[in-house]
JSON list of C-alpha atoms in Angstrom, two decimals:
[
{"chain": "S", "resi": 1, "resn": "UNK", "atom": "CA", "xyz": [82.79, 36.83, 91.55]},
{"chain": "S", "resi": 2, "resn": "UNK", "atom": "CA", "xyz": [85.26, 36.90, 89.10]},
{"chain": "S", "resi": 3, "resn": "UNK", "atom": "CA", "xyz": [88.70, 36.46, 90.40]},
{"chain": "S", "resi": 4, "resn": "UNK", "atom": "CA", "xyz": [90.05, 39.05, 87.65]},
{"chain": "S", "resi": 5, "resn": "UNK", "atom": "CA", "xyz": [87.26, 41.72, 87.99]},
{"chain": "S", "resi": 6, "resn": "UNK", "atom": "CA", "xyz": [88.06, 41.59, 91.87]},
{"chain": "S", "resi": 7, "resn": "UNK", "atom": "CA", "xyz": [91.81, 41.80, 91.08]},
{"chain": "S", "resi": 8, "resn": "UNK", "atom": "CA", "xyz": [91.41, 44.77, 88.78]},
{"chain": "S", "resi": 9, "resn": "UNK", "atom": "CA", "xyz": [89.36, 46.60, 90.96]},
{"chain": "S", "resi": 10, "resn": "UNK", "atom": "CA", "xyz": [91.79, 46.03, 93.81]},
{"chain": "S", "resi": 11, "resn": "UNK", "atom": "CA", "xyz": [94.23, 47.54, 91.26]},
{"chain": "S", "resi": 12, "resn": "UNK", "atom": "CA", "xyz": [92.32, 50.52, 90.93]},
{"chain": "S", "resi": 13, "resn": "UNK", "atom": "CA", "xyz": [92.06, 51.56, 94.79]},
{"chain": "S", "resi": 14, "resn": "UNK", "atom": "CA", "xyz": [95.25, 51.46, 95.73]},
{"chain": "S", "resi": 15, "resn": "UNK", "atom": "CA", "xyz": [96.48, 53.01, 92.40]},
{"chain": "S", "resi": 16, "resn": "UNK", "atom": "CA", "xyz": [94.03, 55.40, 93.66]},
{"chain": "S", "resi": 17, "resn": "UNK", "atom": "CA", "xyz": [95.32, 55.79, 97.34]},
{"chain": "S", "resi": 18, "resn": "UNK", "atom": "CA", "xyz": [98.70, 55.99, 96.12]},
{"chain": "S", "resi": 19, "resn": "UNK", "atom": "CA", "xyz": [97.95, 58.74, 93.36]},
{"chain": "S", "resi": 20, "resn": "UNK", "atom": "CA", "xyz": [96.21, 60.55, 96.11]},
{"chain": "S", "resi": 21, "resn": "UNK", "atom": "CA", "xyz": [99.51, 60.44, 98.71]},
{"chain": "S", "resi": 22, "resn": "UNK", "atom": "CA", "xyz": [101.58, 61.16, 95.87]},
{"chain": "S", "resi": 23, "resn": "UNK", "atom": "CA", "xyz": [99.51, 64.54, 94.90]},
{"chain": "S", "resi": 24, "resn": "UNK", "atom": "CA", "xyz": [98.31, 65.34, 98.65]},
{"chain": "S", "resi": 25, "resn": "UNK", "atom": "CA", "xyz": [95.14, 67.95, 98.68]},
{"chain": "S", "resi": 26, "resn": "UNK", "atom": "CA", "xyz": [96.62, 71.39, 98.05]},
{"chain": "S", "resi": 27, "resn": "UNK", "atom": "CA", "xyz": [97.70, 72.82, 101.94]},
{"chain": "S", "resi": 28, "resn": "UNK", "atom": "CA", "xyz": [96.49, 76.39, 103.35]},
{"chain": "S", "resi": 29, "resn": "UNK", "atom": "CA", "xyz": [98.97, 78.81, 102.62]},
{"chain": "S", "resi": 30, "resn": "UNK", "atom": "CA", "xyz": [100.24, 79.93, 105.56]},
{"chain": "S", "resi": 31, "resn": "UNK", "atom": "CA", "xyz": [98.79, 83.32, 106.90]},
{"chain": "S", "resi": 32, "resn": "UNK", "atom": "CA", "xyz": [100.58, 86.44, 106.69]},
{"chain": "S", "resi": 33, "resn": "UNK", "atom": "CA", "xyz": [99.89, 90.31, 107.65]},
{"chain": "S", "resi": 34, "resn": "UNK", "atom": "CA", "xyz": [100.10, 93.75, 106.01]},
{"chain": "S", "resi": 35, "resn": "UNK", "atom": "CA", "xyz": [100.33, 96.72, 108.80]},
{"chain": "S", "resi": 36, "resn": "UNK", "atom": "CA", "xyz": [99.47, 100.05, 106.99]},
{"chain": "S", "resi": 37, "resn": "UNK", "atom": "CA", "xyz": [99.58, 103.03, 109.62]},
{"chain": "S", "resi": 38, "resn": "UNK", "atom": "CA", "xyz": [99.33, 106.38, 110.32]},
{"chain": "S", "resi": 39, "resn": "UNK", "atom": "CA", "xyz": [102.30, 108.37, 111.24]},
{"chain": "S", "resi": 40, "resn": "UNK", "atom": "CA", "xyz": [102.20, 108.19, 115.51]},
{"chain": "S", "resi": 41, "resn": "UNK", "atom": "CA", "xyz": [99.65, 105.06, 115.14]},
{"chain": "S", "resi": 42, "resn": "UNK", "atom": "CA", "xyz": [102.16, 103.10, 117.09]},
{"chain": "S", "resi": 43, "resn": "UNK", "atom": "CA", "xyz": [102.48, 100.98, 113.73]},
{"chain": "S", "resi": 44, "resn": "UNK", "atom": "CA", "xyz": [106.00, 99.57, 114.39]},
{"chain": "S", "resi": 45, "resn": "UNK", "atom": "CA", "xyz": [105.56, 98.97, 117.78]},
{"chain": "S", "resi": 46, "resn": "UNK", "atom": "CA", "xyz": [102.68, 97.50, 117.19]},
{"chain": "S", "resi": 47, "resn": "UNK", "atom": "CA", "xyz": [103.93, 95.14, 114.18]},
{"chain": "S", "resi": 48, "resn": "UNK", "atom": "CA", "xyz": [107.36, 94.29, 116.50]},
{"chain": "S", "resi": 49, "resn": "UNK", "atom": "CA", "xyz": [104.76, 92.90, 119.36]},
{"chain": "S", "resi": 50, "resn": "UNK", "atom": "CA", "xyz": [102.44, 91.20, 117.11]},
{"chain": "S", "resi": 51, "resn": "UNK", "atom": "CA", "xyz": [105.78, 89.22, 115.40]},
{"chain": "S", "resi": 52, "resn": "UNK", "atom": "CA", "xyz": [107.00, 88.22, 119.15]},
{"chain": "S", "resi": 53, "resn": "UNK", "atom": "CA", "xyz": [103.09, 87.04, 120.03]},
{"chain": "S", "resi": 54, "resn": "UNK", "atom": "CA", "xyz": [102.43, 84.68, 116.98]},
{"chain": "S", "resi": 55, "resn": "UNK", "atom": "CA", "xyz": [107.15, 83.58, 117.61]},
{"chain": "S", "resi": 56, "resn": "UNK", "atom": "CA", "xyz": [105.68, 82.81, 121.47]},
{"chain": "S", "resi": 57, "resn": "UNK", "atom": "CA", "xyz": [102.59, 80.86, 120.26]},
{"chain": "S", "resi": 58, "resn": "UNK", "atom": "CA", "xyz": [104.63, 78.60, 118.12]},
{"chain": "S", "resi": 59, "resn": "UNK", "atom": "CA", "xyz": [108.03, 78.32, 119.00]},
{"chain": "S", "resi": 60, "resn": "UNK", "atom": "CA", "xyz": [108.41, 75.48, 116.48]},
{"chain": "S", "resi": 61, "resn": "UNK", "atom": "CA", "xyz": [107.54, 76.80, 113.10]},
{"chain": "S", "resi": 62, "resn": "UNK", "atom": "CA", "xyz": [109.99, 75.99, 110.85]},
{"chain": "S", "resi": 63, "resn": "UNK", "atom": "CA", "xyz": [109.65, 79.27, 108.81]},
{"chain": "S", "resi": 64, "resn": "UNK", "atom": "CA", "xyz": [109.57, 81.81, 111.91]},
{"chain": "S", "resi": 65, "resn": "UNK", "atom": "CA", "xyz": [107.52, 85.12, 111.75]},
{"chain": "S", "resi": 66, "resn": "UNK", "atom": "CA", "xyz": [108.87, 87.92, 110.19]},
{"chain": "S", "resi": 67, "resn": "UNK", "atom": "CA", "xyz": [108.56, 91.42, 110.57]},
{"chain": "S", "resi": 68, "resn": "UNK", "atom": "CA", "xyz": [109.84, 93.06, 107.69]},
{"chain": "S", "resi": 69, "resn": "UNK", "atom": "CA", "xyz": [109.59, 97.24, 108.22]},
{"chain": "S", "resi": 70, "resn": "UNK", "atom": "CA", "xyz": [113.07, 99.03, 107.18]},
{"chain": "S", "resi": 71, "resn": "UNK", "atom": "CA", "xyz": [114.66, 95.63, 106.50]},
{"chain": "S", "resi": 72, "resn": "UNK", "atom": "CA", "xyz": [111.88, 95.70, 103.60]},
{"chain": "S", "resi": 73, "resn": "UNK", "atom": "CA", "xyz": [113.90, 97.45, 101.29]},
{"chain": "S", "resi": 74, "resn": "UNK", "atom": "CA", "xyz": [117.37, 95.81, 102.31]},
{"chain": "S", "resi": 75, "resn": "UNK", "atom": "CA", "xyz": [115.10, 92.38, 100.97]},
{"chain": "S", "resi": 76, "resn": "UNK", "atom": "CA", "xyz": [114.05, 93.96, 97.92]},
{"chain": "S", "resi": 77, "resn": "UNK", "atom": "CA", "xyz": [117.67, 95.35, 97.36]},
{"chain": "S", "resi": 78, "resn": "UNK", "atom": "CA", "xyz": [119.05, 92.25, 98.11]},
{"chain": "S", "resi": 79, "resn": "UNK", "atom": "CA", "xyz": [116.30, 89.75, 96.02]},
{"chain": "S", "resi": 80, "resn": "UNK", "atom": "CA", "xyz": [116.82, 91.96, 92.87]},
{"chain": "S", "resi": 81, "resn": "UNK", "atom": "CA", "xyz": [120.96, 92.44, 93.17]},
{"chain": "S", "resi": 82, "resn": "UNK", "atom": "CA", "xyz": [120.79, 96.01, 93.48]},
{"chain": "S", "resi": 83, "resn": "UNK", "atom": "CA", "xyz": [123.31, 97.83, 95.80]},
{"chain": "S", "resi": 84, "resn": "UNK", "atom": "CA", "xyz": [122.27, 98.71, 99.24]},
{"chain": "S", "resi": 85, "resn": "UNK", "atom": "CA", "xyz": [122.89, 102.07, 98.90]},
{"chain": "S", "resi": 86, "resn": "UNK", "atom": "CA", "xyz": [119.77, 102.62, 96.86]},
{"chain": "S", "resi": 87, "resn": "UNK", "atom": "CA", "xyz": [117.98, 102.01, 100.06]},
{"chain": "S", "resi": 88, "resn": "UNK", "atom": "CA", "xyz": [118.07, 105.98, 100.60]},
{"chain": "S", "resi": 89, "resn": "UNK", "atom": "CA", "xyz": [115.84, 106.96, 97.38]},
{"chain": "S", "resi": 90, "resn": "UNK", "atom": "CA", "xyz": [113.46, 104.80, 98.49]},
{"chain": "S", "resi": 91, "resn": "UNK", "atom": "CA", "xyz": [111.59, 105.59, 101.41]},
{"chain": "S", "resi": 92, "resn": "UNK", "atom": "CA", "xyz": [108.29, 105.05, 102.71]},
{"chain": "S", "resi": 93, "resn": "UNK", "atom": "CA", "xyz": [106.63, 108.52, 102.31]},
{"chain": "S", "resi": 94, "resn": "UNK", "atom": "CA", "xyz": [105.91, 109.98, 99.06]},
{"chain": "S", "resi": 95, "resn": "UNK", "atom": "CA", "xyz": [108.75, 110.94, 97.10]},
{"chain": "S", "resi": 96, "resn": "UNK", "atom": "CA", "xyz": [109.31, 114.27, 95.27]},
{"chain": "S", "resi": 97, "resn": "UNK", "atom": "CA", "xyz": [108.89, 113.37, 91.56]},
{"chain": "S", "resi": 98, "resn": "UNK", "atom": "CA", "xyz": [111.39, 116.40, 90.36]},
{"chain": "S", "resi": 99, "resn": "UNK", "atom": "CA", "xyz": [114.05, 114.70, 92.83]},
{"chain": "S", "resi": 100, "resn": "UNK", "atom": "CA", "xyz": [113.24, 110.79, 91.43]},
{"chain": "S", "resi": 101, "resn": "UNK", "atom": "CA", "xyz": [113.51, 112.24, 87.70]},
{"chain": "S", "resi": 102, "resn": "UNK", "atom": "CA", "xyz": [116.93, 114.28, 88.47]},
{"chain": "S", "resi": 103, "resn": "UNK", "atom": "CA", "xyz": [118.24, 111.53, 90.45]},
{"chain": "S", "resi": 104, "resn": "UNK", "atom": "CA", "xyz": [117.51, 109.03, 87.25]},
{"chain": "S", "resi": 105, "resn": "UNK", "atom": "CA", "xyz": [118.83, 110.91, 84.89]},
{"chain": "S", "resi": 106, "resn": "UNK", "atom": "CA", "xyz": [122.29, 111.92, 86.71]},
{"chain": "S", "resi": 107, "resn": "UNK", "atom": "CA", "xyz": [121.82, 107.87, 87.06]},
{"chain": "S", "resi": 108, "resn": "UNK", "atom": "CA", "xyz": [122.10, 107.69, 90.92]},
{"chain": "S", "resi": 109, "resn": "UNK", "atom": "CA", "xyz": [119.02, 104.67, 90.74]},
{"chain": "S", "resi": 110, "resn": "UNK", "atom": "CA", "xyz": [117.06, 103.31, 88.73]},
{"chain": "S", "resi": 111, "resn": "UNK", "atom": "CA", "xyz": [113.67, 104.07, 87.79]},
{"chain": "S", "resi": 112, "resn": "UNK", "atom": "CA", "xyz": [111.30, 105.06, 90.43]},
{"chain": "S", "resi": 113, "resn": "UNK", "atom": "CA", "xyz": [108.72, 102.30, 88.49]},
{"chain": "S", "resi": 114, "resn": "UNK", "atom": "CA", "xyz": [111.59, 99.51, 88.21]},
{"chain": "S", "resi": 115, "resn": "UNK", "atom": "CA", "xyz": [112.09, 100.35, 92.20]},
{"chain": "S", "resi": 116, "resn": "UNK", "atom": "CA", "xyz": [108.48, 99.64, 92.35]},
{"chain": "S", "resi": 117, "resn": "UNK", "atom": "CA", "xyz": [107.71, 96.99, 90.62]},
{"chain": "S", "resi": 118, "resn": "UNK", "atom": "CA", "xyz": [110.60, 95.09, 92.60]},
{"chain": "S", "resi": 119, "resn": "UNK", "atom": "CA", "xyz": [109.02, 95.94, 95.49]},
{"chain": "S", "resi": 120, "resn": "UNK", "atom": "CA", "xyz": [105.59, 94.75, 94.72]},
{"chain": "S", "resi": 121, "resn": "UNK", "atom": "CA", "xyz": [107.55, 90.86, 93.34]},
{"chain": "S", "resi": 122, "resn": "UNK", "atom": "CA", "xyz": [108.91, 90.61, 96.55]},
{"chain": "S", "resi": 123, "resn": "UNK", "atom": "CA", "xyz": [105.66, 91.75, 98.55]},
{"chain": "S", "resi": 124, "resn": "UNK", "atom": "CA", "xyz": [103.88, 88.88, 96.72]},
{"chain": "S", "resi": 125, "resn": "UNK", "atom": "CA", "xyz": [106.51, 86.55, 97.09]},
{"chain": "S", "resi": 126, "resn": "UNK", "atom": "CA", "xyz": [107.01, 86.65, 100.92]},
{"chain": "S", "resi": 127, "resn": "UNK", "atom": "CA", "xyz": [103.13, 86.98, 101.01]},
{"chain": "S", "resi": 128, "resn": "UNK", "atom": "CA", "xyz": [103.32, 83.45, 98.83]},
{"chain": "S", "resi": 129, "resn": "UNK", "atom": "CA", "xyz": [106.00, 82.30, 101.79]},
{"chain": "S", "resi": 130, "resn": "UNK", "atom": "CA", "xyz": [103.50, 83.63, 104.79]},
{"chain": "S", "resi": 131, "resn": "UNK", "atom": "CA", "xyz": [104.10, 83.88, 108.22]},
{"chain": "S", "resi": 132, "resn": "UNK", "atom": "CA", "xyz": [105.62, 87.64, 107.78]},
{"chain": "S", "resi": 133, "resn": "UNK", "atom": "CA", "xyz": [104.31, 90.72, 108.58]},
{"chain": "S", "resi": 134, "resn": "UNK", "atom": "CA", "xyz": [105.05, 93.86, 106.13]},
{"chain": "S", "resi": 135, "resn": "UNK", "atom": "CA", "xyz": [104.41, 97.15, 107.39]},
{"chain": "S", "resi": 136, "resn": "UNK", "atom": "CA", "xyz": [103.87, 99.92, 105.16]},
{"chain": "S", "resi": 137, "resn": "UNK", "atom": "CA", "xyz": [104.85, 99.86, 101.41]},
{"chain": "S", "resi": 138, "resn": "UNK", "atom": "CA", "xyz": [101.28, 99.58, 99.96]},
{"chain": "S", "resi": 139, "resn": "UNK", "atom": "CA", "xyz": [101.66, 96.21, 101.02]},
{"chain": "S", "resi": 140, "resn": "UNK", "atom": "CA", "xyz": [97.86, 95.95, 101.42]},
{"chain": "S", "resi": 141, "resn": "UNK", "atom": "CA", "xyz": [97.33, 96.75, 98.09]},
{"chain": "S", "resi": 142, "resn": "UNK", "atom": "CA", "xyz": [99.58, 94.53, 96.65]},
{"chain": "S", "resi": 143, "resn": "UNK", "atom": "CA", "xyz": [98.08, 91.80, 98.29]},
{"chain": "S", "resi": 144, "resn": "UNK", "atom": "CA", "xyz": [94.43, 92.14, 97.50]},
{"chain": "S", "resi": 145, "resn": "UNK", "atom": "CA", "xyz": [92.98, 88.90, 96.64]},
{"chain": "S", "resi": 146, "resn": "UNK", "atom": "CA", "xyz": [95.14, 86.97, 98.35]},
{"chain": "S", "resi": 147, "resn": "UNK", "atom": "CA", "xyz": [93.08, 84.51, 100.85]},
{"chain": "S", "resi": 148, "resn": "UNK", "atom": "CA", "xyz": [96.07, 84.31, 103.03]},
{"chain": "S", "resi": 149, "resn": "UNK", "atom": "CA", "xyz": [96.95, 87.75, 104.09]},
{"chain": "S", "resi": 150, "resn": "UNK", "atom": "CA", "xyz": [95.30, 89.89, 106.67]},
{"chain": "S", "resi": 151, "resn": "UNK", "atom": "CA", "xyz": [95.42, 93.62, 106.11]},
{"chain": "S", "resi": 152, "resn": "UNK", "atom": "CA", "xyz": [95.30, 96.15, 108.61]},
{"chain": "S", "resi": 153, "resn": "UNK", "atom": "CA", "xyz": [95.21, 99.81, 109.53]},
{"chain": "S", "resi": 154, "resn": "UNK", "atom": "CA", "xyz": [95.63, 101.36, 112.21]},
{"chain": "S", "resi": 155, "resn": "UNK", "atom": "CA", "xyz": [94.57, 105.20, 112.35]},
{"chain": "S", "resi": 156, "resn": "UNK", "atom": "CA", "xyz": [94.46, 107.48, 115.32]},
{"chain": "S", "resi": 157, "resn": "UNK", "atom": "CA", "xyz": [93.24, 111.07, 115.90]},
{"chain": "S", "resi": 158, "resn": "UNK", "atom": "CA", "xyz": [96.25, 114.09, 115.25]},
{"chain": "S", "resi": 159, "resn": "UNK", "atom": "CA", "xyz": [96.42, 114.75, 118.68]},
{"chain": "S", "resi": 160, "resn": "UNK", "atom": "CA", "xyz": [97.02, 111.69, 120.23]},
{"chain": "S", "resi": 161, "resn": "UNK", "atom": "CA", "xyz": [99.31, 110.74, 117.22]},
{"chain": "S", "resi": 162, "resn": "UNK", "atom": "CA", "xyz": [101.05, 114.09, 117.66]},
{"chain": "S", "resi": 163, "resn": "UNK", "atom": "CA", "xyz": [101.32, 113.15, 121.42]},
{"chain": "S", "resi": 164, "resn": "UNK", "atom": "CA", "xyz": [103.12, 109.92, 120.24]},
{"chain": "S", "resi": 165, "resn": "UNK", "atom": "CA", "xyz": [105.35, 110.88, 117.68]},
{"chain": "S", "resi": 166, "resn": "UNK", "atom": "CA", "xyz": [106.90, 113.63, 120.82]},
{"chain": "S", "resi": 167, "resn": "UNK", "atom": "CA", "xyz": [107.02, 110.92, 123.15]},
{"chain": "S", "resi": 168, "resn": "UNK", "atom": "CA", "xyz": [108.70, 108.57, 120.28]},
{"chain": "S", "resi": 169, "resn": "UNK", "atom": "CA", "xyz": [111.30, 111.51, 119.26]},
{"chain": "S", "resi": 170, "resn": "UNK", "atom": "CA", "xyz": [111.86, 112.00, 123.24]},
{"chain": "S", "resi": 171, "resn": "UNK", "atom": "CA", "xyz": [111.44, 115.62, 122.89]},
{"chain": "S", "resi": 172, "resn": "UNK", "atom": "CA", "xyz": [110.37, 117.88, 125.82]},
{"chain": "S", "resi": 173, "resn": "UNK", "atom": "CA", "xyz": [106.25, 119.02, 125.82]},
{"chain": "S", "resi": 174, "resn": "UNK", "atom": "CA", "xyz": [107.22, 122.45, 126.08]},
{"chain": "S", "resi": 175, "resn": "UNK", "atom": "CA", "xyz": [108.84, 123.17, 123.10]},
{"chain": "S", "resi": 176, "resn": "UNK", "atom": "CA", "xyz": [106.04, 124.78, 120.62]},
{"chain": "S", "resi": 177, "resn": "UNK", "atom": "CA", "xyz": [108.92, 124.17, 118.01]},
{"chain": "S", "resi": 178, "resn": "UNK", "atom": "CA", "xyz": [109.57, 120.60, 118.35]},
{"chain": "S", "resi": 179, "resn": "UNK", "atom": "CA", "xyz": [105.07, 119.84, 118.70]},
{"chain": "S", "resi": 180, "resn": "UNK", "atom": "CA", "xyz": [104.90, 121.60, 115.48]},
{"chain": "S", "resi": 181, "resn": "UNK", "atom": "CA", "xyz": [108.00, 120.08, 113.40]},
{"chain": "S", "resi": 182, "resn": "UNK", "atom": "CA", "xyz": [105.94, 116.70, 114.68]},
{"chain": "S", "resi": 183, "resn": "UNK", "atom": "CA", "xyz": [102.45, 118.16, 113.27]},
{"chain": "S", "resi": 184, "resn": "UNK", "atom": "CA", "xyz": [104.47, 119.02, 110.06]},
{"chain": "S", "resi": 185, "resn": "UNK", "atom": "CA", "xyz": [106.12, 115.23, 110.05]},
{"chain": "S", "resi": 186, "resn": "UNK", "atom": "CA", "xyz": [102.46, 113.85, 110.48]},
{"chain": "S", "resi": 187, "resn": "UNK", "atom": "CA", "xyz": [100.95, 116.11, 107.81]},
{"chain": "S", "resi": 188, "resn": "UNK", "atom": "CA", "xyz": [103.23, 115.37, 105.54]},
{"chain": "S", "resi": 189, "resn": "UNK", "atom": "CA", "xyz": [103.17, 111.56, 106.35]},
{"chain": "S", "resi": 190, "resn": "UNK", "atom": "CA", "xyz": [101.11, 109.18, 104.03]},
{"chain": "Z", "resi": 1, "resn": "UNK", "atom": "CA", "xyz": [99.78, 105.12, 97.21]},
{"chain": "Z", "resi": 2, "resn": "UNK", "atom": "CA", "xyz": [97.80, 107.12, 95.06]},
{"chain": "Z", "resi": 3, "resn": "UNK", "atom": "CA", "xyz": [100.83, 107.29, 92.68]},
{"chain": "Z", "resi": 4, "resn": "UNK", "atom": "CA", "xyz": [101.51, 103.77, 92.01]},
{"chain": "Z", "resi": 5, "resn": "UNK", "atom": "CA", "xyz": [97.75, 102.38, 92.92]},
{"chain": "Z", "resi": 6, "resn": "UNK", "atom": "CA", "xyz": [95.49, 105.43, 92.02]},
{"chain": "Z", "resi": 7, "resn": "UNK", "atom": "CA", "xyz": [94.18, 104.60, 95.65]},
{"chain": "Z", "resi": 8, "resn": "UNK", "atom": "CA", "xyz": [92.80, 106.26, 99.11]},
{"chain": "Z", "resi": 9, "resn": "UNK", "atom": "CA", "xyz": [95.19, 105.04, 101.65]},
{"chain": "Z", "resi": 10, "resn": "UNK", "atom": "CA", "xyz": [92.37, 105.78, 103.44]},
{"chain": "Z", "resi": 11, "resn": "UNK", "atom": "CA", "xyz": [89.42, 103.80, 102.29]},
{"chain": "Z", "resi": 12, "resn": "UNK", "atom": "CA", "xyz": [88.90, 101.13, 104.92]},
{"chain": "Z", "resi": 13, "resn": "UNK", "atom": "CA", "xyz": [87.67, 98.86, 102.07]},
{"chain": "Z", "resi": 14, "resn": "UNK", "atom": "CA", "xyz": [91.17, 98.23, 101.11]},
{"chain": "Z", "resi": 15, "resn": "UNK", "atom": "CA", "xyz": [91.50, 96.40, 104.43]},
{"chain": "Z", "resi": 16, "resn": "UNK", "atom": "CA", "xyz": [90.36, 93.44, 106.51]},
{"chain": "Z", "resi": 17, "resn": "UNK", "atom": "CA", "xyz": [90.62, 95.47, 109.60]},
{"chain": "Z", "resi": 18, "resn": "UNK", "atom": "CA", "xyz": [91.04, 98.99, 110.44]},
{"chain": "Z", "resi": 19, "resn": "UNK", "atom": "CA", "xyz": [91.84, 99.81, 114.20]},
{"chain": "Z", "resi": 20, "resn": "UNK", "atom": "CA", "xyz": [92.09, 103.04, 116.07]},
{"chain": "Z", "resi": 21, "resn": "UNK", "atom": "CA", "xyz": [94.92, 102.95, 118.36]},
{"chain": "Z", "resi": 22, "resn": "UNK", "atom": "CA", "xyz": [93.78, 105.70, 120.47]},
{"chain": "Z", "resi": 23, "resn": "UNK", "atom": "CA", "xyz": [92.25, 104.26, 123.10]},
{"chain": "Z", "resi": 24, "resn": "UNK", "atom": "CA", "xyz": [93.93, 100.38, 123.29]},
{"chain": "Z", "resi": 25, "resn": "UNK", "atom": "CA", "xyz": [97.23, 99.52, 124.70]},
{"chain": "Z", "resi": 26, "resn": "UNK", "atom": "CA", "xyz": [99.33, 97.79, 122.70]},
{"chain": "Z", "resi": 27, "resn": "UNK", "atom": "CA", "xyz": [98.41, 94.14, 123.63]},
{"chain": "Z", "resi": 28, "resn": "UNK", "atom": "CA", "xyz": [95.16, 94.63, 123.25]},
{"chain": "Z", "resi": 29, "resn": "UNK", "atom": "CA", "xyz": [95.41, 95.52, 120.00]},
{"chain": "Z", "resi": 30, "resn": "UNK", "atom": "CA", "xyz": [97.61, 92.48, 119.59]},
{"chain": "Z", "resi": 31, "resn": "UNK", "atom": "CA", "xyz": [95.19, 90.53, 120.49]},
{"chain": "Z", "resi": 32, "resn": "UNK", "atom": "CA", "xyz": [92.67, 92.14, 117.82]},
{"chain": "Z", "resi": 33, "resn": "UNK", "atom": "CA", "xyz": [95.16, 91.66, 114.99]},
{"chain": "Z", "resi": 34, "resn": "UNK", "atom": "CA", "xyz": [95.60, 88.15, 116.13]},
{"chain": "Z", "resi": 35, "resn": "UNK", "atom": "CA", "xyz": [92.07, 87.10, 116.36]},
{"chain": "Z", "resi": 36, "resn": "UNK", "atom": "CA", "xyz": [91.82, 88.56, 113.00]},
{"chain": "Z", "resi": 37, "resn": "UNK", "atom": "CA", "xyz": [93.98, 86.62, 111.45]},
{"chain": "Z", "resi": 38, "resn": "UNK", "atom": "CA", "xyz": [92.55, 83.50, 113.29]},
{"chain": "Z", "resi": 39, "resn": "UNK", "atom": "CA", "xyz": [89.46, 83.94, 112.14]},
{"chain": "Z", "resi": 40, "resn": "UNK", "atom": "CA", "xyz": [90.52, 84.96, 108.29]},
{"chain": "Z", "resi": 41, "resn": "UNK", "atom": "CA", "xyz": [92.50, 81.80, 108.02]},
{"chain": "Z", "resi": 42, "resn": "UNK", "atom": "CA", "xyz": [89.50, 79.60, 109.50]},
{"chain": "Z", "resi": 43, "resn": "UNK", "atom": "CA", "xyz": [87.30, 81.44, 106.91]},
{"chain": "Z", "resi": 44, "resn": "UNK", "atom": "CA", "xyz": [89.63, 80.65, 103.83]},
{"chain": "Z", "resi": 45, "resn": "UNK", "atom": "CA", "xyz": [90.08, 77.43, 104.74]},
{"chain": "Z", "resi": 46, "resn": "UNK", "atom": "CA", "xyz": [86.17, 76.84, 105.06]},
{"chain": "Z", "resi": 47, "resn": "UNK", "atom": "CA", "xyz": [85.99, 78.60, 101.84]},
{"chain": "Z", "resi": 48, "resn": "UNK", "atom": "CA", "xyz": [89.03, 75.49, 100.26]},
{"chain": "Z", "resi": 49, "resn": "UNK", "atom": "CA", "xyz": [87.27, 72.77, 101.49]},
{"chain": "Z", "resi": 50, "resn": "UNK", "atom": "CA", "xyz": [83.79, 73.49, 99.80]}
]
C-alpha cells in the first residue's frame, strides 16, 4: 500500500473526527410548557406544583425551571427597558380597546401592539431557553411549531370553577353576592 | 386571543393537551402534564435523529 495514500487517508479521519467534535450534532432544545386556563381551573396552582415537580426531579439543572405567571410581564418590562409601572395596562384578560386608545394618546404606555409584540419576543425567547413554564399570555399560540414546548389547557365546568374561585377569594358560601361577583369574574375571564 | 391571534382560546387543536381539572387532584394532574412533556420530548427527539 502506498505509504502516502495511507497517510492521507489517515489525514482525512481524524480531520474528520475533529471537525465533528468541533461542530457537535445539534442538542434537543430543552423542553418547556405553556399553561393556558380557565378562570377557577386551578391554573396557577397547578403551574406552581408542576415547576417544584420537574426542580425535585433534577435538582442539578443548571438553568432551573421557571414559572413565569405575573412575573411575565415584570420580564417583558424588564427585557425591553420599559418602566415597571406599565405592568398595570397590561393584564391578562382582555383589555377595553376605548381605555388602551385613551391611555395612548394621553401617552400613559405605549401601544397596545408594541406591548404585544414585546411580549410575544420574549415568549419565544424563554421558549428558545426552555425549562420554563408560561401561564397564560397566548403563550400557546406563540409557540406553535416549536418541537420543544408542550401546550396545555386546562378547562373545568362553571360550577366547579365557580366553587374554586370562592374557595380561592376565601369568601363565605352563603353570600349570593360574593357567588355571583365570582360568576361575573369567570364570565368575563378569557 | 382573538384580538391579537384571530383565535378560539378554545379550540383544543391549539394544544398538545387539554385537561379537565374537575375531577383530578392536583398531583395527578401533575403527573399528566409531566408525562406529557416526557413523551413530547422523546417524540421530537425521534423525529431529530431520522
Amino acid at each position: 500500500m502506498n505509504e502516502t495514500t495511507s497517510f492521507n487517508e489517515c489525514c482525512s479521519y481524524v480531520t474528520a473526527l475533529m471537525q465533528a467534535k468541533a461542530f457537535p450534532a445539534e442538542e434537543q432544545p430543552a423542553p418547556a410548557i405553556t399553561i393556558s386556563r380557565q378562570a377557577g381551573a386551578r391554573g396557577r396552582t397547578i403551574s406552581k406544583k408542576i415547576q417544584r415537580a420537574l426542580r425535585d426531579r433534577s435538582p442539578q439543572d443548571p438553568i432551573p425551571w421557571t414559572c413565569f405567571d405575573e412575573d411575565l410581564v415584570e420580564k417583558v418590562l424588564k427585557d425591553h427597558d420599559l418602566p415597571t409601572s406599565l405592568a398595570k395596562f397590561m393584564p391578562d384578560d382582555s383589555v377595553s380597546e376605548i381605555d388602551s386608545t385613551i391611555n395612548e394618546i394621553l401617552g400613559r404606555h405605549p401601544s397596545l401592539w408594541s406591548l404585544f409584540e414585546h411580549t410575544v419576543e420574549t415568549i419565544v425567547h424563554l421558549c428558545h431557553m426552555g425549562h420554563c413554564i408560561l401561564v397564560g399570555r397566548g403563550g400557546n399560540k406563540v409557540a406553535e411549531g416549536l418541537s420543544n414546548v408542550t401546550r396545555v389547557r386546562f378547562v373545568g365546568t362553571l360550577p366547579q370553577r365557580i366553587k374554586q374561585m370562592v374557595t380561592f377569594m376565601a369568601c363565605p358560601t352563603k353570600r349570593p353576592s360574593i357567588t355571583s361577583s365570582a360568576k361575573t369574574m369567570l364570565a368575563n375571564a378569557i | 386571543m382573538k384580538n391579537h391571534f384571530g383565535c378560539n382560546i378554545d379550540d383544543p387543536l391549539d394544544y398538545d393537551l387539554v385537561i379537565n381539572t374537575d375531577h383530578y387532584s392536583d398531583d395527578a394532574v401533575v403527573q399528566l402534564v409531566l408525562s406529557a412533556v416526557a413523551a413530547k420530548q422523546a417524540e421530537s427527539g425521534r423525529v431529530n435523529r431520522t
